[in-house]
Every structure is written in C-alpha cells, then in structure tokens.
Amino acid sequence: MPTEAKRETIAELTEEARSSSAMIVSEYRGLKVSELGAIRRSLRQQNVTYHIVKNRLMKIAATEAGSDAVNFLLTGPTAIAFIKGDEGSSAKAVLDAFRPYRLIKVTGGVVGQQVVNAEGVTRLAQLPGRNVLLSQVAGAIAAPMSTMAGLFDAPLRDVAGLVQALADKGSAA
C-alpha cells in the first residue's frame, strides 16, 4: 500500500505529465545537488520543469496521465524535463542547460505519444521554432501562387509593351 507521500508524488507527476507537451528523460548520476539546482533554475525560465523521479512512481503517474510511452525509457537513475509549450525551442534549452554537465546522459524523450531516442531529441532541438516553421510553410504555399500570377500578368505586360512601341514608332514617323 503506497504511503500518503507517494500518493502526493504520483499526483504531482500525473499533473506534470498531463500538462506537458513533451518529456525529455535523462540520467543524472554523479551530479551534485547544487548543479541540479542550477539546471532547474535555468530551465524554469524556459517554462520547463526538471524532476528526479522514482521509476516505479513515474510509471504509475504516466499510466494515470495516459502517457504510457515514457515507461520504455524509465531505467536507472532518472530525471525528467517536462516541457510545456514549443517542443523544439524547449528541447534546445534543455540540451543547452545540460551541456556544461558532461555527466548527464539524455536517454530519450516523448513528444505527444511518440517515443524518440537521444538522437531524436538532438534533432528536435535543432528544428527552428514554431513561428519560423509556420512562416516557411506559408512562404512555400505563397511562392507558386505569386509565380503563377506573374505568368498570367506577363502576356498583358508584353501586349502593353508592344502597344507602347507602336505608339512611339507612329509618333516618330
């Protein structure tokens, strides 16, 4: 029978898992408490929370939250970065926060219900932000339309040029 403290921890982790758009799982073995505090402070500014979790409690919380995909990554000493908001820029912030501490090993992550390995987390961090991607899509859609408009406009421009040339020729004669 779980204790009251474990029930509270499970409830907190369940809420974190429900409210997050992505989770990055890492192994924190060998870090000092002060280093973990520095990582948490830097990530808090990016709307990311970083928790050291007991695997069994996180598995229960993930099941309650409907995020069973993370269970595959829960082995060994585990810490999870819960991302709220833009996954790409937040993943970059997480990896930047981990960079000074070579002892942290990213084991993988979950984006929505999709499990990604450590390389997938790195690729996610390299993606441009959501607004940049949306503007690139809009540009890709608008470019053929503007080209087509130019092609339809070209014959009218050519006719206008011919009329102007004939008018100039007629006034010169």
GROMACS .gro file of N, CA and C in nm:
model
  519
    1MET      N    1   0.084  -0.118   0.000
    1MET     CA    2   0.000   0.000   0.000
    1MET      C    3   0.088   0.124   0.000
    2PRO      N    4   0.074   0.213  -0.098
    2PRO     CA    5   0.158   0.331  -0.103
    2PRO      C    6   0.127   0.428   0.011
    3THR      N    7   0.230   0.495   0.055
    3THR     CA    8   0.212   0.593   0.162
    3THR      C    9   0.149   0.720   0.106
    4GLU      N   10   0.110   0.807   0.196
    4GLU     CA   11   0.047   0.933   0.155
    4GLU      C   12   0.146   1.019   0.074
    5ALA      N   13   0.273   1.019   0.116
    5ALA     CA   14   0.374   1.097   0.043
    5ALA      C   15   0.390   1.046  -0.100
    6LYS      N   16   0.387   0.915  -0.117
    6LYS     CA   17   0.398   0.858  -0.252
    6LYS      C   18   0.275   0.891  -0.335
    7ARG      N   19   0.159   0.891  -0.273
    7ARG     CA   20   0.036   0.928  -0.346
    7ARG      C   21   0.044   1.072  -0.393
    8GLU      N   22   0.096   1.161  -0.308
    8GLU     CA   23   0.110   1.302  -0.346
    8GLU      C   24   0.211   1.316  -0.460
    9THR      N   25   0.320   1.243  -0.452
    9THR     CA   26   0.421   1.248  -0.559
    9THR      C   27   0.361   1.199  -0.690
   10ILE      N   28   0.286   1.091  -0.684
   10ILE     CA   29   0.221   1.038  -0.805
   10ILE      C   30   0.123   1.141  -0.861
   11ALA      N   31   0.047   1.206  -0.775
   11ALA     CA   32  -0.048   1.308  -0.821
   11ALA      C   33   0.024   1.424  -0.888
   12GLU      N   34   0.135   1.469  -0.830
   12GLU     CA   35   0.213   1.579  -0.890
   12GLU      C   36   0.270   1.538  -1.025
   13LEU      N   37   0.329   1.418  -1.032
   13LEU     CA   38   0.385   1.371  -1.158
   13LEU      C   39   0.277   1.350  -1.264
   14THR      N   40   0.161   1.304  -1.222
   14THR     CA   41   0.050   1.286  -1.316
   14THR      C   42   0.009   1.420  -1.375
   15GLU      N   43  -0.002   1.522  -1.291
   15GLU     CA   44  -0.038   1.656  -1.339
   15GLU      C   45   0.069   1.712  -1.433
   16GLU      N   46   0.196   1.692  -1.397
   16GLU     CA   47   0.305   1.738  -1.484
   16GLU      C   48   0.298   1.668  -1.620
   17ALA      N   49   0.276   1.537  -1.619
   17ALA     CA   50   0.270   1.462  -1.744
   17ALA      C   51   0.151   1.504  -1.829
   18ARG      N   52   0.037   1.531  -1.766
   18ARG     CA   53  -0.082   1.575  -1.841
   18ARG      C   54  -0.063   1.712  -1.903
   19SER      N   55   0.004   1.802  -1.831
   19SER     CA   56   0.016   1.940  -1.879
   19SER      C   57   0.135   1.961  -1.971
   20SER      N   58   0.220   1.861  -1.987
   20SER     CA   59   0.339   1.881  -2.071
   20SER      C   60   0.314   1.831  -2.213
   21SER      N   61   0.376   1.900  -2.307
   21SER     CA   62   0.365   1.861  -2.447
   21SER      C   63   0.475   1.763  -2.486
   22ALA      N   64   0.582   1.760  -2.408
   22ALA     CA   65   0.693   1.668  -2.433
   22ALA      C   66   0.768   1.643  -2.303
   23MET      N   67   0.841   1.532  -2.300
   23MET     CA   68   0.924   1.499  -2.184
   23MET      C   69   1.059   1.451  -2.235
   24ILE      N   70   1.165   1.498  -2.171
   24ILE     CA   71   1.299   1.453  -2.204
   24ILE      C   72   1.352   1.378  -2.082
   25VAL      N   73   1.388   1.252  -2.103
   25VAL     CA   74   1.435   1.166  -1.995
   25VAL      C   75   1.587   1.163  -1.998
   26SER      N   76   1.647   1.180  -1.880
   26SER     CA   77   1.792   1.180  -1.871
   26SER      C   78   1.838   1.102  -1.749
   27GLU      N   79   1.965   1.068  -1.751
   27GLU     CA   80   2.028   1.001  -1.638
   27GLU      C   81   2.119   1.105  -1.574
   28TYR      N   82   2.102   1.128  -1.446
   28TYR     CA   83   2.171   1.238  -1.378
   28TYR      C   84   2.283   1.190  -1.287
   29ARG      N   85   2.319   1.066  -1.292
   29ARG     CA   86   2.416   1.005  -1.199
   29ARG      C   87   2.546   1.086  -1.193
   30GLY      N   88   2.588   1.120  -1.069
   30GLY     CA   89   2.715   1.189  -1.049
   30GLY      C   90   2.703   1.339  -1.032
   31LEU      N   91   2.584   1.395  -1.048
   31LEU     CA   92   2.568   1.541  -1.033
   31LEU      C   93   2.552   1.578  -0.886
   32LYS      N   94   2.600   1.695  -0.852
   32LYS     CA   95   2.583   1.747  -0.717
   32LYS      C   96   2.446   1.815  -0.708
   33VAL      N   97   2.398   1.831  -0.586
   33VAL     CA   98   2.269   1.895  -0.563
   33VAL      C   99   2.273   2.039  -0.614
   34SER      N  100   2.384   2.108  -0.596
   34SER     CA  101   2.395   2.247  -0.643
   34SER      C  102   2.387   2.253  -0.795
   35GLU      N  103   2.445   2.153  -0.863
   35GLU     CA  104   2.439   2.150  -1.009
   35GLU      C  105   2.296   2.123  -1.057
   36LEU      N  106   2.226   2.033  -0.990
   36LEU     CA  107   2.085   2.008  -1.024
   36LEU      C  108   2.002   2.134  -1.003
   37GLY      N  109   2.030   2.207  -0.895
   37GLY     CA  110   1.959   2.333  -0.870
   37GLY      C  111   1.985   2.435  -0.979
   38ALA      N  112   2.109   2.443  -1.028
   38ALA     CA  113   2.141   2.537  -1.136
   38ALA      C  114   2.068   2.499  -1.264
   39ILE      N  115   2.060   2.371  -1.292
   39ILE     CA  116   1.986   2.325  -1.411
   39ILE      C  117   1.839   2.361  -1.398
   40ARG      N  118   1.781   2.335  -1.282
   40ARG     CA  119   1.639   2.366  -1.261
   40ARG      C  120   1.611   2.514  -1.277
   41ARG      N  121   1.697   2.598  -1.223
   41ARG     CA  122   1.677   2.744  -1.234
   41ARG      C  123   1.682   2.790  -1.379
   42SER      N  124   1.779   2.739  -1.454
   42SER     CA  125   1.790   2.781  -1.594
   42SER      C  126   1.673   2.731  -1.677
   43LEU      N  127   1.621   2.612  -1.646
   43LEU     CA  128   1.508   2.559  -1.722
   43LEU      C  129   1.376   2.623  -1.683
   44ARG      N  130   1.364   2.666  -1.560
   44ARG     CA  131   1.239   2.730  -1.514
   44ARG      C  132   1.209   2.854  -1.598
   45GLN      N  133   1.313   2.925  -1.642
   45GLN     CA  134   1.295   3.045  -1.724
   45GLN      C  135   1.236   3.010  -1.862
   46GLN      N  136   1.254   2.886  -1.905
   46GLN     CA  137   1.205   2.841  -2.036
   46GLN      C  138   1.073   2.766  -2.026
   47ASN      N  139   1.007   2.771  -1.909
   47ASN     CA  140   0.880   2.702  -1.885
   47ASN      C  141   0.897   2.549  -1.891
   48VAL      N  142   1.011   2.503  -1.837
   48VAL     CA  143   1.041   2.360  -1.830
   48VAL      C  144   1.070   2.327  -1.685
   49THR      N  145   1.012   2.218  -1.636
   49THR     CA  146   1.042   2.173  -1.500
   49THR      C  147   1.124   2.045  -1.508
   50TYR      N  148   1.218   2.031  -1.416
   50TYR     CA  149   1.311   1.918  -1.416
   50TYR      C  150   1.299   1.846  -1.283
   51HIS      N  151   1.254   1.720  -1.286
   51HIS     CA  152   1.230   1.643  -1.164
   51HIS      C  153   1.311   1.514  -1.166
   52ILE      N  154   1.368   1.483  -1.052
   52ILE     CA  155   1.425   1.350  -1.032
   52ILE      C  156   1.309   1.263  -0.985
   53VAL      N  157   1.291   1.149  -1.052
   53VAL     CA  158   1.174   1.066  -1.025
   53VAL      C  159   1.216   0.923  -0.993
   54LYS      N  160   1.132   0.859  -0.914
   54LYS     CA  161   1.146   0.714  -0.894
   54LYS      C  162   1.072   0.650  -1.010
   55ASN      N  163   1.137   0.556  -1.074
   55ASN     CA  164   1.081   0.496  -1.195
   55ASN      C  165   0.943   0.434  -1.171
   56ARG      N  166   0.928   0.363  -1.060
   56ARG     CA  167   0.801   0.297  -1.033
   56ARG      C  168   0.688   0.399  -1.016
   57LEU      N  169   0.716   0.508  -0.944
   57LEU     CA  170   0.614   0.611  -0.923
   57LEU      C  171   0.582   0.682  -1.055
   58MET      N  172   0.684   0.706  -1.138
   58MET     CA  173   0.660   0.773  -1.267
   58MET      C  174   0.580   0.682  -1.360
   59LYS      N  175   0.604   0.552  -1.356
   59LYS     CA  176   0.526   0.460  -1.439
   59LYS      C  177   0.379   0.464  -1.400
   60ILE      N  178   0.352   0.469  -1.270
   60ILE     CA  179   0.213   0.477  -1.223
   60ILE      C  180   0.152   0.609  -1.269
   61ALA      N  181   0.227   0.719  -1.252
   61ALA     CA  182   0.177   0.852  -1.290
   61ALA      C  183   0.155   0.860  -1.441
   62ALA      N  184   0.246   0.802  -1.518
   62ALA     CA  185   0.232   0.805  -1.665
   62ALA      C  186   0.110   0.726  -1.708
   63THR      N  187   0.083   0.616  -1.644
   63THR     CA  188  -0.034   0.536  -1.677
   63THR      C  189  -0.161   0.614  -1.645
   64GLU      N  190  -0.163   0.680  -1.530
   64GLU     CA  191  -0.279   0.761  -1.492
   64GLU      C  192  -0.299   0.879  -1.587
   65ALA      N  193  -0.188   0.936  -1.636
   65ALA     CA  194  -0.196   1.052  -1.726
   65ALA      C  195  -0.223   1.011  -1.870
   66GLY      N  196  -0.214   0.882  -1.901
   66GLY     CA  197  -0.234   0.837  -2.039
   66GLY      C  198  -0.109   0.854  -2.123
   67SER      N  199   0.008   0.862  -2.061
   67SER     CA  200   0.136   0.879  -2.131
   67SER      C  201   0.224   0.757  -2.110
   68ASP      N  202   0.173   0.641  -2.142
   68ASP     CA  203   0.248   0.517  -2.119
   68ASP      C  204   0.376   0.508  -2.200
   69ALA      N  205   0.391   0.589  -2.302
   69ALA     CA  206   0.508   0.581  -2.389
   69ALA      C  207   0.638   0.604  -2.314
   70VAL      N  208   0.636   0.683  -2.209
   70VAL     CA  209   0.757   0.715  -2.135
   70VAL      C  210   0.807   0.595  -2.054
   71ASN      N  211   0.724   0.499  -2.026
   71ASN     CA  212   0.763   0.383  -1.944
   71ASN      C  213   0.882   0.308  -2.002
   72PHE      N  214   0.894   0.307  -2.133
   72PHE     CA  215   1.004   0.238  -2.202
   72PHE      C  216   1.140   0.299  -2.164
   73LEU      N  217   1.143   0.427  -2.133
   73LEU     CA  218   1.268   0.498  -2.106
   73LEU      C  219   1.307   0.500  -1.958
   74LEU      N  220   1.223   0.450  -1.872
   74LEU     CA  221   1.246   0.461  -1.728
   74LEU      C  222   1.331   0.345  -1.677
   75THR      N  223   1.462   0.359  -1.688
   75THR     CA  224   1.556   0.262  -1.635
   75THR      C  225   1.671   0.338  -1.571
   76GLY      N  226   1.720   0.287  -1.460
   76GLY     CA  227   1.831   0.352  -1.391
   76GLY      C  228   1.787   0.481  -1.322
   77PRO      N  229   1.885   0.556  -1.271
   77PRO     CA  230   1.850   0.684  -1.206
   77PRO      C  231   1.796   0.781  -1.311
   78THR      N  232   1.676   0.827  -1.291
   78THR     CA  233   1.605   0.902  -1.394
   78THR      C  234   1.564   1.041  -1.346
   79ALA      N  235   1.583   1.137  -1.436
   79ALA     CA  236   1.531   1.271  -1.417
   79ALA      C  237   1.457   1.307  -1.546
   80ILE      N  238   1.346   1.376  -1.531
   80ILE     CA  239   1.264   1.409  -1.648
   80ILE      C  240   1.243   1.559  -1.656
   81ALA      N  241   1.264   1.612  -1.776
   81ALA     CA  242   1.233   1.752  -1.804
   81ALA      C  243   1.095   1.754  -1.869
   82PHE      N  244   0.999   1.817  -1.801
   82PHE     CA  245   0.863   1.829  -1.851
   82PHE      C  246   0.852   1.960  -1.928
   83ILE      N  247   0.824   1.953  -2.057
   83ILE     CA  248   0.821   2.070  -2.145
   83ILE      C  249   0.677   2.113  -2.165
   84LYS      N  250   0.654   2.241  -2.145
   84LYS     CA  251   0.523   2.300  -2.172
   84LYS      C  252   0.545   2.407  -2.278
   85GLY      N  253   0.478   2.394  -2.390
   85GLY     CA  254   0.495   2.494  -2.496
   85GLY      C  255   0.567   2.435  -2.616
   86ASP      N  256   0.644   2.518  -2.683
   86ASP     CA  257   0.714   2.481  -2.805
   86ASP      C  258   0.820   2.374  -2.776
   87GLU      N  259   0.803   2.257  -2.835
   87GLU     CA  260   0.892   2.145  -2.807
   87GLU      C  261   1.033   2.170  -2.858
   88GLY      N  262   1.046   2.225  -2.978
   88GLY     CA  263   1.178   2.244  -3.038
   88GLY      C  264   1.266   2.339  -2.959
   89SER      N  265   1.216   2.458  -2.931
   89SER     CA  266   1.298   2.556  -2.859
   89SER      C  267   1.320   2.513  -2.715
   90SER      N  268   1.222   2.446  -2.654
   90SER     CA  269   1.241   2.398  -2.517
   90SER      C  270   1.342   2.284  -2.512
   91ALA      N  271   1.341   2.196  -2.611
   91ALA     CA  272   1.440   2.088  -2.616
   91ALA      C  273   1.580   2.146  -2.632
   92LYS      N  274   1.592   2.252  -2.711
   92LYS     CA  275   1.721   2.319  -2.725
   92LYS      C  276   1.764   2.379  -2.591
   93ALA      N  277   1.671   2.439  -2.518
   93ALA     CA  278   1.704   2.495  -2.386
   93ALA      C  279   1.748   2.386  -2.289
   94VAL      N  280   1.683   2.270  -2.294
   94VAL     CA  281   1.720   2.159  -2.206
   94VAL      C  282   1.861   2.112  -2.239
   95LEU      N  283   1.890   2.090  -2.367
   95LEU     CA  284   2.024   2.044  -2.404
   95LEU      C  285   2.130   2.148  -2.373
   96ASP      N  286   2.096   2.276  -2.388
   96ASP     CA  287   2.190   2.383  -2.352
   96ASP      C  288   2.217   2.383  -2.202
   97ALA      N  289   2.113   2.357  -2.121
   97ALA     CA  290   2.130   2.352  -1.976
   97ALA      C  291   2.215   2.232  -1.935
   98PHE      N  292   2.205   2.121  -2.009
   98PHE     CA  293   2.282   2.001  -1.978
   98PHE      C  294   2.427   2.010  -2.025
   99ARG      N  295   2.455   2.092  -2.123
   99ARG     CA  296   2.586   2.095  -2.188
   99ARG      C  297   2.703   2.112  -2.091
  100PRO      N  298   2.698   2.202  -1.992
  100PRO     CA  299   2.814   2.215  -1.902
  100PRO      C  300   2.838   2.093  -1.813
  101TYR      N  301   2.740   2.007  -1.800
  101TYR     CA  302   2.749   1.892  -1.711
  101TYR      C  303   2.758   1.765  -1.795
  102ARG      N  304   2.879   1.721  -1.820
  102ARG     CA  305   2.902   1.606  -1.907
  102ARG      C  306   2.849   1.475  -1.849
  103LEU      N  307   2.816   1.475  -1.720
  103LEU     CA  308   2.768   1.352  -1.656
  103LEU      C  309   2.623   1.319  -1.693
  104ILE      N  310   2.548   1.420  -1.738
  104ILE     CA  311   2.408   1.396  -1.775
  104ILE      C  312   2.403   1.327  -1.911
  105LYS      N  313   2.328   1.220  -1.915
  105LYS     CA  314   2.312   1.144  -2.039
  105LYS      C  315   2.164   1.144  -2.075
  106VAL      N  316   2.130   1.202  -2.188
  106VAL     CA  317   1.991   1.200  -2.236
  106VAL      C  318   1.964   1.060  -2.290
  107THR      N  319   1.861   0.996  -2.236
  107THR     CA  320   1.828   0.860  -2.279
  107THR      C  321   1.717   0.858  -2.384
  108GLY      N  322   1.640   0.965  -2.393
  108GLY     CA  323   1.533   0.972  -2.492
  108GLY      C  324   1.429   1.073  -2.451
  109GLY      N  325   1.317   1.066  -2.518
  109GLY     CA  326   1.210   1.160  -2.488
  109GLY      C  327   1.078   1.112  -2.545
  110VAL      N  328   0.975   1.185  -2.509
  110VAL     CA  329   0.841   1.157  -2.560
  110VAL      C  330   0.783   1.289  -2.607
  111VAL      N  331   0.739   1.292  -2.733
  111VAL     CA  332   0.671   1.409  -2.788
  111VAL      C  333   0.531   1.363  -2.824
  112GLY      N  334   0.432   1.414  -2.750
  112GLY     CA  335   0.295   1.363  -2.765
  112GLY      C  336   0.292   1.221  -2.713
  113GLN      N  337   0.268   1.124  -2.800
  113GLN     CA  338   0.273   0.982  -2.764
  113GLN      C  339   0.386   0.910  -2.838
  114GLN      N  340   0.472   0.987  -2.905
  114GLN     CA  341   0.581   0.930  -2.984
  114GLN      C  342   0.710   0.925  -2.904
  115VAL      N  343   0.769   0.807  -2.889
  115VAL     CA  344   0.896   0.792  -2.820
  115VAL      C  345   1.009   0.821  -2.918
  116VAL      N  346   1.106   0.901  -2.874
  116VAL     CA  347   1.224   0.930  -2.956
  116VAL      C  348   1.348   0.894  -2.875
  117ASN      N  349   1.453   0.853  -2.945
  117ASN     CA  350   1.577   0.821  -2.876
  117ASN      C  351   1.657   0.950  -2.853
  118ALA      N  352   1.778   0.936  -2.799
  118ALA     CA  353   1.860   1.053  -2.767
  118ALA      C  354   1.893   1.133  -2.892
  119GLU      N  355   1.917   1.065  -3.003
  119GLU     CA  356   1.946   1.134  -3.129
  119GLU      C  357   1.823   1.212  -3.177
  120GLY      N  358   1.706   1.156  -3.157
  120GLY     CA  359   1.582   1.224  -3.194
  120GLY      C  360   1.561   1.351  -3.112
  121VAL      N  361   1.599   1.348  -2.985
  121VAL     CA  362   1.590   1.468  -2.901
  121VAL      C  363   1.684   1.576  -2.954
  122THR      N  364   1.804   1.535  -2.995
  122THR     CA  365   1.900   1.630  -3.052
  122THR      C  366   1.847   1.691  -3.181
  123ARG      N  367   1.788   1.609  -3.266
  123ARG     CA  368   1.730   1.661  -3.391
  123ARG      C  369   1.612   1.754  -3.363
  124LEU      N  370   1.532   1.721  -3.262
  124LEU     CA  371   1.420   1.808  -3.223
  124LEU      C  372   1.471   1.944  -3.179
  125ALA      N  373   1.582   1.945  -3.107
  125ALA     CA  374   1.640   2.071  -3.059
  125ALA      C  375   1.696   2.155  -3.174
  126GLN      N  376   1.731   2.091  -3.285
  126GLN     CA  377   1.786   2.164  -3.400
  126GLN      C  378   1.680   2.223  -3.490
  127LEU      N  379   1.555   2.184  -3.469
  127LEU     CA  380   1.447   2.240  -3.551
  127LEU      C  381   1.428   2.388  -3.521
  128PRO      N  382   1.393   2.466  -3.622
  128PRO     CA  383   1.359   2.606  -3.593
  128PRO      C  384   1.231   2.614  -3.511
  129GLY      N  385   1.206   2.728  -3.453
  129GLY     CA  386   1.088   2.748  -3.371
  129GLY      C  387   0.959   2.733  -3.449
  130ARG      N  388   0.850   2.721  -3.377
  130ARG     CA  389   0.718   2.701  -3.438
  130ARG      C  390   0.682   2.814  -3.533
  131ASN      N  391   0.705   2.939  -3.492
  131ASN     CA  392   0.670   3.053  -3.577
  131ASN      C  393   0.752   3.054  -3.705
  132VAL      N  394   0.880   3.016  -3.696
  132VAL     CA  395   0.965   3.010  -3.816
  132VAL      C  396   0.915   2.902  -3.910
  133LEU      N  397   0.879   2.786  -3.855
  133LEU     CA  398   0.827   2.678  -3.940
  133LEU      C  399   0.696   2.717  -4.007
  134LEU      N  400   0.607   2.784  -3.933
  134LEU     CA  401   0.481   2.828  -3.992
  134LEU      C  402   0.504   2.929  -4.104
  135SER      N  403   0.598   3.021  -4.084
  135SER     CA  404   0.625   3.119  -4.189
  135SER      C  405   0.690   3.053  -4.311
  136GLN      N  406   0.772   2.949  -4.289
  136GLN     CA  407   0.829   2.877  -4.403
  136GLN      C  408   0.721   2.803  -4.482
  137VAL      N  409   0.625   2.745  -4.412
  137VAL     CA  410   0.515   2.677  -4.480
  137VAL      C  411   0.432   2.779  -4.559
  138ALA      N  412   0.403   2.892  -4.497
  138ALA     CA  413   0.326   2.996  -4.566
  138ALA      C  414   0.401   3.046  -4.689
  139GLY      N  415   0.532   3.062  -4.678
  139GLY     CA  416   0.613   3.105  -4.792
  139GLY      C  417   0.613   3.001  -4.902
  140ALA      N  418   0.620   2.873  -4.865
  140ALA     CA  419   0.618   2.767  -4.965
  140ALA      C  420   0.485   2.761  -5.037
  141ILE      N  421   0.377   2.793  -4.967
  141ILE     CA  422   0.245   2.794  -5.031
  141ILE      C  423   0.228   2.917  -5.118
  142ALA      N  424   0.277   3.032  -5.072
  142ALA     CA  425   0.259   3.157  -5.145
  142ALA      C  426   0.349   3.169  -5.267
  143ALA      N  427   0.466   3.107  -5.267
  143ALA     CA  428   0.561   3.121  -5.378
  143ALA      C  429   0.504   3.074  -5.511
  144PRO      N  430   0.443   2.956  -5.521
  144PRO     CA  431   0.387   2.916  -5.650
  144PRO      C  432   0.272   3.007  -5.695
  145MET      N  433   0.195   3.057  -5.599
  145MET     CA  434   0.085   3.147  -5.636
  145MET      C  435   0.139   3.277  -5.695
  146SER      N  436   0.243   3.333  -5.637
  146SER     CA  437   0.297   3.458  -5.691
  146SER      C  438   0.363   3.433  -5.827
  147THR      N  439   0.424   3.317  -5.845
  147THR     CA  440   0.482   3.283  -5.976
  147THR      C  441   0.373   3.271  -6.081
  148MET      N  442   0.262   3.207  -6.045
  148MET     CA  443   0.151   3.192  -6.138
  148MET      C  444   0.091   3.328  -6.172
  149ALA      N  445   0.079   3.414  -6.074
  149ALA     CA  446   0.026   3.548  -6.101
  149ALA      C  447   0.117   3.623  -6.196
  150GLY      N  448   0.249   3.607  -6.179
  150GLY     CA  449   0.344   3.670  -6.270
  150GLY      C  450   0.333   3.616  -6.411
  151LEU      N  451   0.309   3.484  -6.422
  151LEU     CA  452   0.295   3.424  -6.555
  151LEU      C  453   0.167   3.473  -6.624
  152PHE      N  454   0.058   3.488  -6.551
  152PHE     CA  455  -0.065   3.539  -6.610
  152PHE      C  456  -0.051   3.686  -6.647
  153ASP      N  457   0.028   3.759  -6.571
  153ASP     CA  458   0.045   3.902  -6.594
  153ASP      C  459   0.142   3.930  -6.710
  154ALA      N  460   0.231   3.838  -6.741
  154ALA     CA  461   0.334   3.859  -6.842
  154ALA      C  462   0.277   3.888  -6.981
  155PRO      N  463   0.178   3.812  -7.033
  155PRO     CA  464   0.125   3.844  -7.167
  155PRO      C  465   0.064   3.984  -7.173
  156LEU      N  466  -0.005   4.027  -7.067
  156LEU     CA  467  -0.062   4.161  -7.066
  156LEU      C  468   0.048   4.267  -7.069
  157ARG      N  469   0.157   4.242  -6.996
  157ARG     CA  470   0.270   4.334  -6.996
  157ARG      C  471   0.334   4.340  -7.134
  158ASP      N  472   0.345   4.223  -7.199
  158ASP     CA  473   0.404   4.218  -7.333
  158ASP      C  474   0.317   4.294  -7.433
  159VAL      N  475   0.185   4.277  -7.426
  159VAL     CA  476   0.094   4.349  -7.515
  159VAL      C  477   0.105   4.499  -7.490
  160ALA      N  478   0.110   4.539  -7.365
  160ALA     CA  479   0.123   4.682  -7.333
  160ALA      C  480   0.254   4.736  -7.386
  161GLY      N  481   0.360   4.656  -7.379
  161GLY     CA  482   0.490   4.699  -7.432
  161GLY      C  483   0.486   4.714  -7.584
  162LEU      N  484   0.416   4.622  -7.651
  162LEU     CA  485   0.404   4.630  -7.797
  162LEU      C  486   0.323   4.753  -7.837
  163VAL      N  487   0.215   4.778  -7.767
  163VAL     CA  488   0.131   4.895  -7.798
  163VAL      C  489   0.214   5.022  -7.778
  164GLN      N  490   0.290   5.029  -7.672
  164GLN     CA  491   0.373   5.146  -7.645
  164GLN      C  492   0.479   5.162  -7.754
  165ALA      N  493   0.541   5.051  -7.799
  165ALA     CA  494   0.641   5.057  -7.905
  165ALA      C  495   0.580   5.105  -8.035
  166LEU      N  496   0.457   5.057  -8.068
  166LEU     CA  497   0.389   5.103  -8.189
  166LEU      C  498   0.354   5.250  -8.180
  167ALA      N  499   0.312   5.294  -8.063
  167ALA     CA  500   0.279   5.435  -8.043
  167ALA      C  501   0.404   5.521  -8.060
  168ASP      N  502   0.516   5.476  -8.006
  168ASP     CA  503   0.641   5.551  -8.019
  168ASP      C  504   0.687   5.556  -8.166
  169LYS      N  505   0.669   5.444  -8.235
  169LYS     CA  506   0.707   5.436  -8.375
  169LYS      C  507   0.618   5.527  -8.461
  170GLY      N  508   0.488   5.527  -8.427
  170GLY     CA  509   0.394   5.611  -8.502
  170GLY      C  510   0.419   5.758  -8.477
  171SER      N  511   0.454   5.799  -8.358
  171SER     CA  512   0.481   5.940  -8.330
  171SER      C  513   0.616   5.983  -8.389
  172ALA      N  514   0.707   5.891  -8.404
  172ALA     CA  515   0.838   5.924  -8.463
  172ALA      C  516   0.824   5.941  -8.615
  173ALA      N  517   0.727   5.871  -8.675
  173ALA     CA  518   0.711   5.878  -8.821
  173ALA      C  519   0.624   5.993  -8.854
   0.00000   0.00000   0.00000
